[in-house]
PDB file of C-alpha atoms and ligand atoms in Angstrom:
ATOM      1  CA  MET A 330      19.159-175.357  32.509  1.00 88.00           C
ATOM      2  CA  ARG A 331      17.857-173.400  29.706  1.00 92.00           C
ATOM      3  CA  LEU A 332      15.125-175.752  28.684  1.00 91.00           C
ATOM      4  CA  GLN A 333      13.882-175.581  32.291  1.00 91.00           C
ATOM      5  CA  THR A 334      14.018-171.602  32.046  1.00 92.00           C
ATOM      6  CA  ILE A 335      12.036-171.609  28.965  1.00 94.00           C
ATOM      7  CA  ASP A 336       9.811-174.160  30.209  1.00 92.00           C
ATOM      8  CA  GLY A 337       9.270-172.155  33.698  1.00 91.00           C
ATOM      9  CA  GLU A 338       8.426-169.083  31.504  1.00 93.00           C
ATOM     10  CA  THR A 339       6.162-170.864  29.141  1.00 93.00           C
ATOM     11  CA  THR A 340       4.081-171.855  32.473  1.00 91.00           C
ATOM     12  CA  LYS A 341       4.149-168.597  33.729  1.00 92.00           C
ATOM     13  CA  LEU A 342       3.056-166.759  30.523  1.00 94.00           C
ATOM     14  CA  ARG A 343       0.195-169.546  29.601  1.00 92.00           C
ATOM     15  CA  SER A 344      -1.536-168.850  33.347  1.00 91.00           C
ATOM     16  CA  GLU A 345      -0.868-165.053  31.916  1.00 91.00           C
ATOM     17  CA  ILE A 346      -3.118-165.877  29.042  1.00 91.00           C
ATOM     18  CA  ALA A 347      -5.572-167.906  31.101  1.00 90.00           C
ATOM     19  CA  ALA A 348      -5.928-165.312  33.374  1.00 89.00           C
ATOM     20  CA  LEU A 349      -7.331-162.537  30.718  1.00 86.00           C
ATOM     21  CA  PRO A 350     -10.788-163.713  29.996  1.00 87.00           C
ATOM     22  CA  LYS A 351     -11.536-163.997  33.563  1.00 88.00           C
ATOM     23  CA  ARG A 352     -10.851-160.404  34.342  1.00 85.00           C
ATOM     24  CA  LEU A 353     -12.400-159.357  31.036  1.00 86.00           C
ATOM     25  CA  ALA A 354     -15.437-161.591  32.338  1.00 89.00           C
ATOM     26  CA  ALA A 355     -15.445-159.863  35.474  1.00 88.00           C
ATOM     27  CA  LEU A 356     -15.397-156.037  34.113  1.00 87.00           C
ATOM     28  CA  GLU A 357     -18.365-157.241  32.097  1.00 89.00           C
ATOM     29  CA  ILE A 358     -20.376-158.368  35.063  1.00 92.00           C
ATOM     30  CA  LYS A 359     -19.599-155.236  36.509  1.00 90.00           C
ATOM     31  CA  LEU A 360     -20.964-153.684  33.617  1.00 92.00           C
ATOM     32  CA  GLN A 361     -23.954-155.755  33.277  1.00 93.00           C
ATOM     33  CA  SER A 362     -25.190-154.688  37.147  1.00 93.00           C
ATOM     34  CA  GLU A 363     -24.552-150.809  36.376  1.00 93.00           C
ATOM     35  CA  LYS A 364     -26.651-151.694  33.159  1.00 94.00           C
ATOM     36  CA  ALA A 365     -29.390-152.894  35.667  1.00 94.00           C
ATOM     37  CA  ALA A 366     -29.178-150.430  37.899  1.00 92.00           C
ATOM     38  CA  VAL A 367     -29.561-147.785  34.687  1.00 93.00           C
ATOM     39  CA  GLU A 368     -32.736-149.808  33.698  1.00 94.00           C
ATOM     40  CA  GLN A 369     -34.077-150.331  37.313  1.00 93.00           C
ATOM     41  CA  ALA A 370     -33.999-146.243  38.043  1.00 92.00           C
ATOM     42  CA  ALA A 371     -35.749-146.039  34.435  1.00 92.00           C
ATOM     43  CA  LYS A 372     -38.574-148.189  35.486  1.00 94.00           C
ATOM     44  CA  THR A 373     -39.044-146.572  38.780  1.00 93.00           C
ATOM     45  CA  LEU A 374     -39.557-143.415  37.244  1.00 93.00           C
ATOM     46  CA  LYS A 375     -41.744-145.136  35.059  1.00 94.00           C
ATOM     47  CA  ASP A 376     -44.130-146.486  37.608  1.00 95.00           C
ATOM     48  CA  GLU A 377     -43.872-142.817  39.153  1.00 94.00           C
ATOM     49  CA  GLU A 378     -45.303-141.638  35.730  1.00 94.00           C
ATOM     50  CA  ALA A 379     -48.418-143.891  35.661  1.00 95.00           C
ATOM     51  CA  LEU A 380     -49.479-142.905  39.135  1.00 95.00           C
ATOM     52  CA  LYS A 381     -49.395-139.649  38.327  1.00 95.00           C
ATOM     53  CA  ARG A 382     -51.456-140.030  35.511  1.00 96.00           C
ATOM     54  CA  ARG A 383     -54.143-142.180  37.394  1.00 96.00           C
ATOM     55  CA  LEU A 384     -53.748-139.207  40.253  1.00 96.00           C
ATOM     56  CA  GLU A 385     -54.537-136.862  37.139  1.00 96.00           C
ATOM     57  CA  SER A 386     -57.622-139.149  35.937  1.00 96.00           C
ATOM     58  CA  ASP A 387     -59.123-139.407  39.364  1.00 96.00           C
ATOM     59  CA  LEU A 388     -59.039-135.715  40.090  1.00 96.00           C
ATOM     60  CA  LYS A 389     -60.536-134.974  36.625  1.00 97.00           C
ATOM     61  CA  ASP A 390     -63.520-137.427  37.960  1.00 96.00           C
ATOM     62  CA  LEU A 391     -63.720-135.949  41.516  1.00 96.00           C
ATOM     63  CA  GLN A 392     -63.875-132.070  39.519  1.00 96.00           C
ATOM     64  CA  GLN A 393     -66.646-133.432  37.543  1.00 97.00           C
ATOM     65  CA  LYS A 394     -68.714-135.226  40.599  1.00 96.00           C
ATOM     66  CA  ILE A 395     -68.327-131.666  41.996  1.00 96.00           C
ATOM     67  CA  ALA A 396     -69.214-130.124  38.913  1.00 95.00           C
ATOM     68  CA  LYS A 397     -72.442-132.222  39.028  1.00 95.00           C
ATOM     69  CA  LEU A 398     -73.398-132.052  42.563  1.00 94.00           C
ATOM     70  CA  ARG A 399     -73.128-128.251  42.431  1.00 93.00           C
ATOM     71  CA  ASP A 400     -76.111-128.723  39.516  1.00 93.00           C
ATOM     72  CA  GLN A 401     -78.160-130.430  41.179  1.00 92.00           C
ATOM     73  CA  MET A 402     -77.906-128.402  44.256  1.00 90.00           C
ATOM     74  CA  SER A 403     -79.517-125.698  42.570  1.00 89.00           C
ATOM     75  CA  ASN A 404     -82.476-127.543  42.501  1.00 88.00           C
ATOM     76  CA  VAL A 405     -83.130-128.816  45.702  1.00 89.00           C
ATOM     77  CA  LYS A 406     -86.171-127.906  47.772  1.00 90.00           C
ATOM     78  CA  THR A 407     -84.931-127.976  51.544  1.00 93.00           C
ATOM     79  CA  ASN A 408     -82.373-127.266  53.750  1.00 92.00           C
ATOM     80  CA  GLU A 409     -81.606-130.804  54.945  1.00 92.00           C
ATOM     81  CA  GLU A 410     -81.036-131.482  51.204  1.00 92.00           C
ATOM     82  CA  TYR A 411     -79.038-128.748  50.483  1.00 93.00           C
ATOM     83  CA  ARG A 412     -76.590-129.693  53.745  1.00 94.00           C
ATOM     84  CA  ALA A 413     -76.339-133.404  52.320  1.00 94.00           C
ATOM     85  CA  PHE A 414     -74.985-132.005  49.022  1.00 94.00           C
ATOM     86  CA  GLN A 415     -72.902-129.468  50.849  1.00 94.00           C
ATOM     87  CA  HIS A 416     -71.603-132.073  52.797  1.00 95.00           C
ATOM     88  CA  GLU A 417     -70.984-134.259  49.606  1.00 95.00           C
ATOM     89  CA  ILE A 418     -69.016-131.634  48.093  1.00 95.00           C
ATOM     90  CA  GLU A 419     -66.867-131.068  50.731  1.00 96.00           C
ATOM     91  CA  PHE A 420     -66.042-134.682  51.145  1.00 96.00           C
ATOM     92  CA  ALA A 421     -65.104-134.614  47.475  1.00 96.00           C
ATOM     93  CA  GLU A 422     -63.033-131.463  47.735  1.00 96.00           C
ATOM     94  CA  GLY A 423     -61.029-133.336  50.484  1.00 97.00           C
ATOM     95  CA  GLU A 424     -60.201-135.780  48.229  1.00 96.00           C
ATOM     96  CA  ILE A 425     -58.723-133.407  45.789  1.00 96.00           C
ATOM     97  CA  ARG A 426     -56.787-131.686  48.475  1.00 97.00           C
ATOM     98  CA  LYS A 427     -55.361-135.048  49.517  1.00 97.00           C
ATOM     99  CA  ILE A 428     -54.601-136.294  45.788  1.00 96.00           C
ATOM    100  CA  GLU A 429     -53.251-133.150  44.996  1.00 96.00           C
ATOM    101  CA  ASP A 430     -51.024-133.914  48.155  1.00 96.00           C
ATOM    102  CA  SER A 431     -50.105-136.946  46.594  1.00 95.00           C
ATOM    103  CA  GLU A 432     -49.459-135.575  43.161  1.00 95.00           C
ATOM    104  CA  LEU A 433     -46.714-133.183  44.804  1.00 95.00           C
ATOM    105  CA  GLU A 434     -45.046-135.824  46.849  1.00 95.00           C
ATOM    106  CA  GLY A 435     -45.002-137.692  43.447  1.00 94.00           C
ATOM    107  CA  MET A 436     -43.199-134.591  42.169  1.00 94.00           C
ATOM    108  CA  GLU A 437     -40.423-134.330  44.272  1.00 95.00           C
ATOM    109  CA  ARG A 438     -40.033-138.315  44.305  1.00 93.00           C
ATOM    110  CA  ALA A 439     -39.848-138.122  40.590  1.00 93.00           C
ATOM    111  CA  GLU A 440     -37.320-135.261  40.609  1.00 95.00           C
ATOM    112  CA  GLN A 441     -34.862-137.242  43.160  1.00 94.00           C
ATOM    113  CA  LEU A 442     -35.204-140.462  40.477  1.00 93.00           C
ATOM    114  CA  GLU A 443     -34.489-138.486  37.421  1.00 94.00           C
ATOM    115  CA  GLN A 444     -31.165-137.269  39.480  1.00 94.00           C
ATOM    116  CA  LYS A 445     -30.671-141.160  40.256  1.00 92.00           C
ATOM    117  CA  ARG A 446     -31.155-142.328  36.630  1.00 93.00           C
ATOM    118  CA  LYS A 447     -28.875-139.619  35.560  1.00 95.00           C
ATOM    119  CA  ALA A 448     -26.130-140.565  37.942  1.00 94.00           C
ATOM    120  CA  ALA A 449     -26.354-144.311  36.790  1.00 92.00           C
ATOM    121  CA  GLU A 450     -26.108-143.523  33.405  1.00 94.00           C
ATOM    122  CA  SER A 451     -23.380-141.449  33.819  1.00 94.00           C
ATOM    123  CA  GLU A 452     -21.873-143.980  35.891  1.00 92.00           C
ATOM    124  CA  LEU A 453     -22.717-146.687  33.433  1.00 94.00           C
ATOM    125  CA  LYS A 454     -21.317-144.573  30.110  1.00 95.00           C
ATOM    126  CA  ASP A 455     -17.540-144.126  32.696  1.00 93.00           C
ATOM    127  CA  SER A 456     -17.363-147.706  32.826  1.00 91.00           C
ATOM    128  CA  ALA A 457     -18.571-148.780  29.359  1.00 92.00           C
ATOM    129  CA  LYS A 458     -15.508-146.018  28.250  1.00 93.00           C
ATOM    130  CA  ALA A 459     -12.904-147.726  30.820  1.00 89.00           C
ATOM    131  CA  VAL A 460     -14.015-151.135  30.039  1.00 89.00           C
ATOM    132  CA  GLU A 461     -13.298-150.444  26.352  1.00 92.00           C
ATOM    133  CA  ILE A 462     -10.029-149.389  26.708  1.00 92.00           C
ATOM    134  CA  GLU A 463      -9.176-152.263  29.036  1.00 89.00           C
ATOM    135  CA  LYS A 464     -10.261-155.078  26.352  1.00 89.00           C
ATOM    136  CA  GLU A 465      -8.241-152.753  23.815  1.00 92.00           C
ATOM    137  CA  ASP A 466      -5.042-152.970  25.959  1.00 91.00           C
ATOM    138  CA  ALA A 467      -6.100-156.975  26.690  1.00 88.00           C
ATOM    139  CA  ARG A 468      -6.158-157.252  22.941  1.00 89.00           C
ATOM    140  CA  ALA A 469      -2.718-155.416  22.298  1.00 93.00           C
ATOM    141  CA  ALA A 470      -1.411-157.603  25.393  1.00 91.00           C
ATOM    142  CA  ALA A 471      -2.985-161.023  23.834  1.00 91.00           C
ATOM    143  CA  VAL A 472      -1.102-160.097  20.475  1.00 94.00           C
ATOM    144  CA  GLU A 473       2.390-159.716  22.419  1.00 95.00           C
ATOM    145  CA  GLN A 474       1.459-163.102  24.957  1.00 95.00           C
ATOM    146  CA  GLN A 475       0.912-165.050  21.752  1.00 95.00           C
ATOM    147  CA  LYS A 476       4.465-163.927  19.647  1.00 97.00           C
ATOM    148  CA  HIS A 477       6.254-164.480  22.668  1.00 96.00           C
ATOM    149  CA  LEU A 478       4.714-167.905  23.653  1.00 96.00           C
ATOM    150  CA  GLY A 479       5.208-168.538  19.536  1.00 97.00           C
ATOM    151  CA  GLU A 480       9.312-167.942  20.248  1.00 97.00           C
ATOM    152  CA  LEU A 481       9.327-169.898  23.333  1.00 96.00           C
ATOM    153  CA  THR A 482       7.695-172.372  21.923  1.00 96.00           C
ATOM    154  CA  LYS A 483      10.281-172.481  19.108  1.00 97.00           C
ATOM    155  CA  ARG A 484      13.447-172.288  21.656  1.00 97.00           C
ATOM    156  CA  ARG A 485      11.841-174.564  23.061  1.00 95.00           C
ATOM    157  CA  ALA A 486      12.163-177.110  20.495  1.00 96.00           C
ATOM    158  CA  THR A 487      15.771-175.948  19.652  1.00 96.00           C
ATOM    159  CA  GLU A 488      16.477-176.654  23.466  1.00 95.00           C
ATOM    160  CA  ARG A 489      15.064-180.092  23.509  1.00 95.00           C
ATOM    161  CA  ALA A 490      16.472-181.365  20.083  1.00 96.00           C
ATOM    162  CA  LEU A 491      19.965-180.632  22.256  1.00 95.00           C
ATOM    163  CA  VAL A 492      19.318-182.849  25.231  1.00 93.00           C
ATOM    164  CA  PRO A 493      19.680-186.771  24.707  1.00 93.00           C
ATOM    165  CA  GLU A 494      16.691-188.498  24.526  1.00 93.00           C
ATOM    166  CA  GLU A 495      17.000-190.377  27.960  1.00 92.00           C
ATOM    167  CA  LEU A 496      17.791-187.425  29.695  1.00 91.00           C
ATOM    168  CA  LEU A 497      14.281-185.925  28.268  1.00 92.00           C
ATOM    169  CA  ARG A 498      12.373-188.696  29.108  1.00 92.00           C
ATOM    170  CA  ILE A 499      13.674-188.414  32.958  1.00 90.00           C
ATOM    171  CA  TYR A 500      13.203-184.636  32.556  1.00 91.00           C
ATOM    172  CA  ASP A 501       9.741-184.856  31.117  1.00 91.00           C
ATOM    173  CA  HIS A 502       8.622-187.329  33.945  1.00 89.00           C
ATOM    174  CA  VAL A 503       9.621-185.497  36.406  1.00 87.00           C
ATOM    175  CA  ALA A 504       8.690-181.899  35.439  1.00 83.00           C
ATOM    176  CA  GLY A 505       5.227-183.324  34.047  1.00 78.00           C
ATOM    177  CA  SER A 506       4.115-184.513  37.795  1.00 65.00           C
ATOM    178  CA  SER A 507       3.492-182.040  40.007  1.00 59.00           C
ATOM    179  CA  ARG A 508       7.075-181.090  40.887  1.00 60.00           C
ATOM    180  CA  VAL A 509       6.744-178.493  37.943  1.00 69.00           C
ATOM    181  CA  THR A 510      11.052-178.258  37.377  1.00 84.00           C
ATOM    182  CA  GLY A 511      12.707-180.989  36.028  1.00 89.00           C
ATOM    183  CA  VAL A 512      16.336-180.192  36.403  1.00 90.00           C
ATOM    184  CA  ALA A 513      18.349-178.958  40.014  1.00 92.00           C
ATOM    185  CA  TYR A 514      21.835-177.565  40.582  1.00 92.00           C
ATOM    186  CA  ALA A 515      23.931-179.962  42.831  1.00 93.00           C
ATOM    187  CA  GLN A 516      25.530-177.478  45.022  1.00 92.00           C
ATOM    188  CA  GLY A 517      27.501-178.073  47.895  1.00 91.00           C
ATOM    189  CA  GLN A 518      26.738-181.979  48.457  1.00 92.00           C
ATOM    190  CA  ARG A 519      23.029-180.958  48.203  1.00 94.00           C
ATOM    191  CA  CYS A 520      19.918-181.002  45.850  1.00 94.00           C
ATOM    192  CA  MET A 521      19.164-177.491  45.515  1.00 93.00           C
ATOM    193  CA  SER A 522      15.615-178.068  44.624  1.00 91.00           C
ATOM    194  CA  CYS A 523      14.800-180.208  47.846  1.00 91.00           C
ATOM    195  CA  HIS A 524      17.697-179.760  49.851  1.00 93.00           C
ATOM    196  CA  MET A 525      18.388-183.330  50.353  1.00 93.00           C
ATOM    197  CA  GLY A 526      21.840-184.278  51.451  1.00 94.00           C
ATOM    198  CA  LEU A 527      23.749-186.161  48.799  1.00 94.00           C
ATOM    199  CA  ARG A 528      25.890-189.459  49.538  1.00 95.00           C
ATOM    200  CA  PRO A 529      29.406-188.796  49.054  1.00 95.00           C
ATOM    201  CA  GLN A 530      29.632-191.285  46.160  1.00 94.00           C
ATOM    202  CA  MET A 531      27.261-189.833  44.203  1.00 94.00           C
ATOM    203  CA  TRP A 532      28.381-186.206  44.857  1.00 94.00           C
ATOM    204  CA  ASN A 533      32.203-187.564  43.325  1.00 94.00           C
ATOM    205  CA  GLN A 534      30.186-188.965  40.425  1.00 94.00           C
ATOM    206  CA  ILE A 535      28.173-185.699  40.032  1.00 93.00           C
ATOM    207  CA  ARG A 536      31.123-183.605  39.979  1.00 92.00           C
ATOM    208  CA  ASP A 537      33.099-186.060  37.654  1.00 92.00           C
ATOM    209  CA  GLY A 538      30.408-185.331  35.313  1.00 88.00           C
ATOM    210  CA  GLN A 539      28.115-187.837  35.485  1.00 90.00           C
ATOM    211  CA  ILE A 540      24.129-187.161  35.437  1.00 86.00           C
ATOM    212  CA  MET A 541      22.646-188.293  38.373  1.00 91.00           C
ATOM    213  CA  THR A 542      18.762-188.370  39.453  1.00 92.00           C
ATOM    214  CA  CYS A 543      18.021-186.961  42.960  1.00 92.00           C
ATOM    215  CA  GLU A 544      17.309-189.777  45.309  1.00 91.00           C
ATOM    216  CA  SER A 545      14.639-187.926  46.961  1.00 91.00           C
ATOM    217  CA  CYS A 546      12.713-185.828  44.309  1.00 89.00           C
ATOM    218  CA  GLY A 547      14.133-187.741  41.121  1.00 89.00           C
ATOM    219  CA  ARG A 548      15.460-184.307  39.274  1.00 92.00           C
ATOM    220  CA  LEU A 549      18.251-184.622  37.251  1.00 92.00           C
ATOM    221  CA  LEU A 550      21.037-183.005  38.964  1.00 93.00           C
ATOM    222  CA  PHE A 551      23.532-180.625  37.629  1.00 89.00           C
ATOM    223  CA  TYR A 552      26.896-179.486  38.481  1.00 91.00           C
ATOM    224  CA  ASP A 553      28.577-176.143  37.517  1.00 87.00           C
ATOM    225  CA  VAL A 554      31.966-175.816  39.466  1.00 85.00           C
ATOM    226  CA  SER A 555      31.120-171.868  39.067  1.00 86.00           C
ATOM    227  CA  ARG A 556      28.595-172.045  41.750  1.00 82.00           C
ATOM    228  CA  GLU A 557      30.429-173.986  44.509  1.00 79.00           C
ATOM    229  CA  PRO A 558      31.915-171.535  47.377  1.00 74.00           C
ATOM    230  CA  GLN A 559      35.367-170.827  45.972  1.00 69.00           C
ATOM    231  CA  PRO A 560      37.172-170.949  49.027  1.00 63.00           C
ATOM    232  CA  GLU A 561      38.850-174.232  49.530  1.00 58.00           C
ATOM    233  CA  PRO A 562      38.915-176.244  52.665  1.00 57.00           C
ATOM    234  CA  VAL A 563      41.056-175.783  55.364  1.00 59.00           C
ATOM    235  CA  ALA A 564      43.533-178.757  54.403  1.00 57.00           C
ATOM    236  CA  GLU A 565      44.993-176.568  51.534  1.00 51.00           C
ATOM    237  CA  LYS A 566      46.127-173.567  53.577  1.00 50.00           C
ATOM    238  CA  PRO A 567      49.425-175.012  54.611  1.00 52.00           C
ATOM    239  CA  LYS A 568      50.556-176.060  50.964  1.00 50.00           C
ATOM    240  CA  LYS A 569      49.337-172.229  49.611  1.00 49.00           C
ATOM    241  CA  ARG A 570      51.371-170.604  52.710  1.00 50.00           C
ATOM    242  CA  GLY A 571      54.241-173.240  51.823  1.00 47.00           C
ATOM    243  CA  ARG A 572      54.391-172.471  48.020  1.00 48.00           C
ATOM    244  CA  LYS A 573      53.995-168.970  49.192  1.00 47.00           C
ATOM    245  CA  ALA A 574      57.959-169.226  51.457  1.00 46.00           C
ATOM    246  CA  PRO A 575      59.976-169.756  48.489  1.00 47.00           C
ATOM    247  CA  GLU A 576      58.664-166.992  46.600  1.00 46.00           C
ATOM    248  CA  ALA A 577      59.371-164.640  49.403  1.00 44.00           C
ATOM    249  CA  GLY A 578      62.599-166.042  49.608  1.00 43.00           C
ATOM    250  CA  VAL A 579      63.369-165.254  45.675  1.00 44.00           C
ATOM    251  CA  GLU A 580      62.607-161.722  46.006  1.00 41.00           C
TER     252      GLU A 580
HETATM  253 ZN1   ZN B 221      16.310-183.304  45.088  1.00 84.03          ZN
END
């Protein structure tokens, strides 16, 4: 029973040890996605800046074009030519206004993007800090877990050395299968693991101290008289009463 308790603890501990890297990996994935969000925000901002430079260059071209047109306009001879130049200048000025509107919109977008980038960066910073703390805790926990595992392994070896080889063989066979445990209490004429009733003869043998295996689940059955319900069957009651009567008489 002690060996089974140790084996149970060991199994639980090993699954905790195995769960830790998975938890850390999940944290790492969260961190990566936040990093990607920061990079995406920075890239969008960069695209916006490139657009701004392109608009500025277009604006400059148009201004130069207008200056050139005004120059040429001073040499025209006819009203018709004059109006043609004027028309072209007005068109270019219209284009400039469109670009200026786009620039204004771009500035507003850039401002929002900058805020978004800052928020993403601060979120990442907080997460990175939280992950660092979690990792530190996990490292400390891992050290404790390994220490505990070492102790369990030692205790396990000590307990196993006390169990007869034949019983260990049965225990290992049953516990090693999908059942996990290899020992069960026999109590109230039942196997307490699979709850199968025990044949009267077997129940007697077990109570006589013989080690038997459950016919249903194969576990080693362990009898502990202290686990049996204490009030004895009804048949004993008249005896007690009979014994008490003389005592009363003595008084
Ligand atoms: Zn059983």
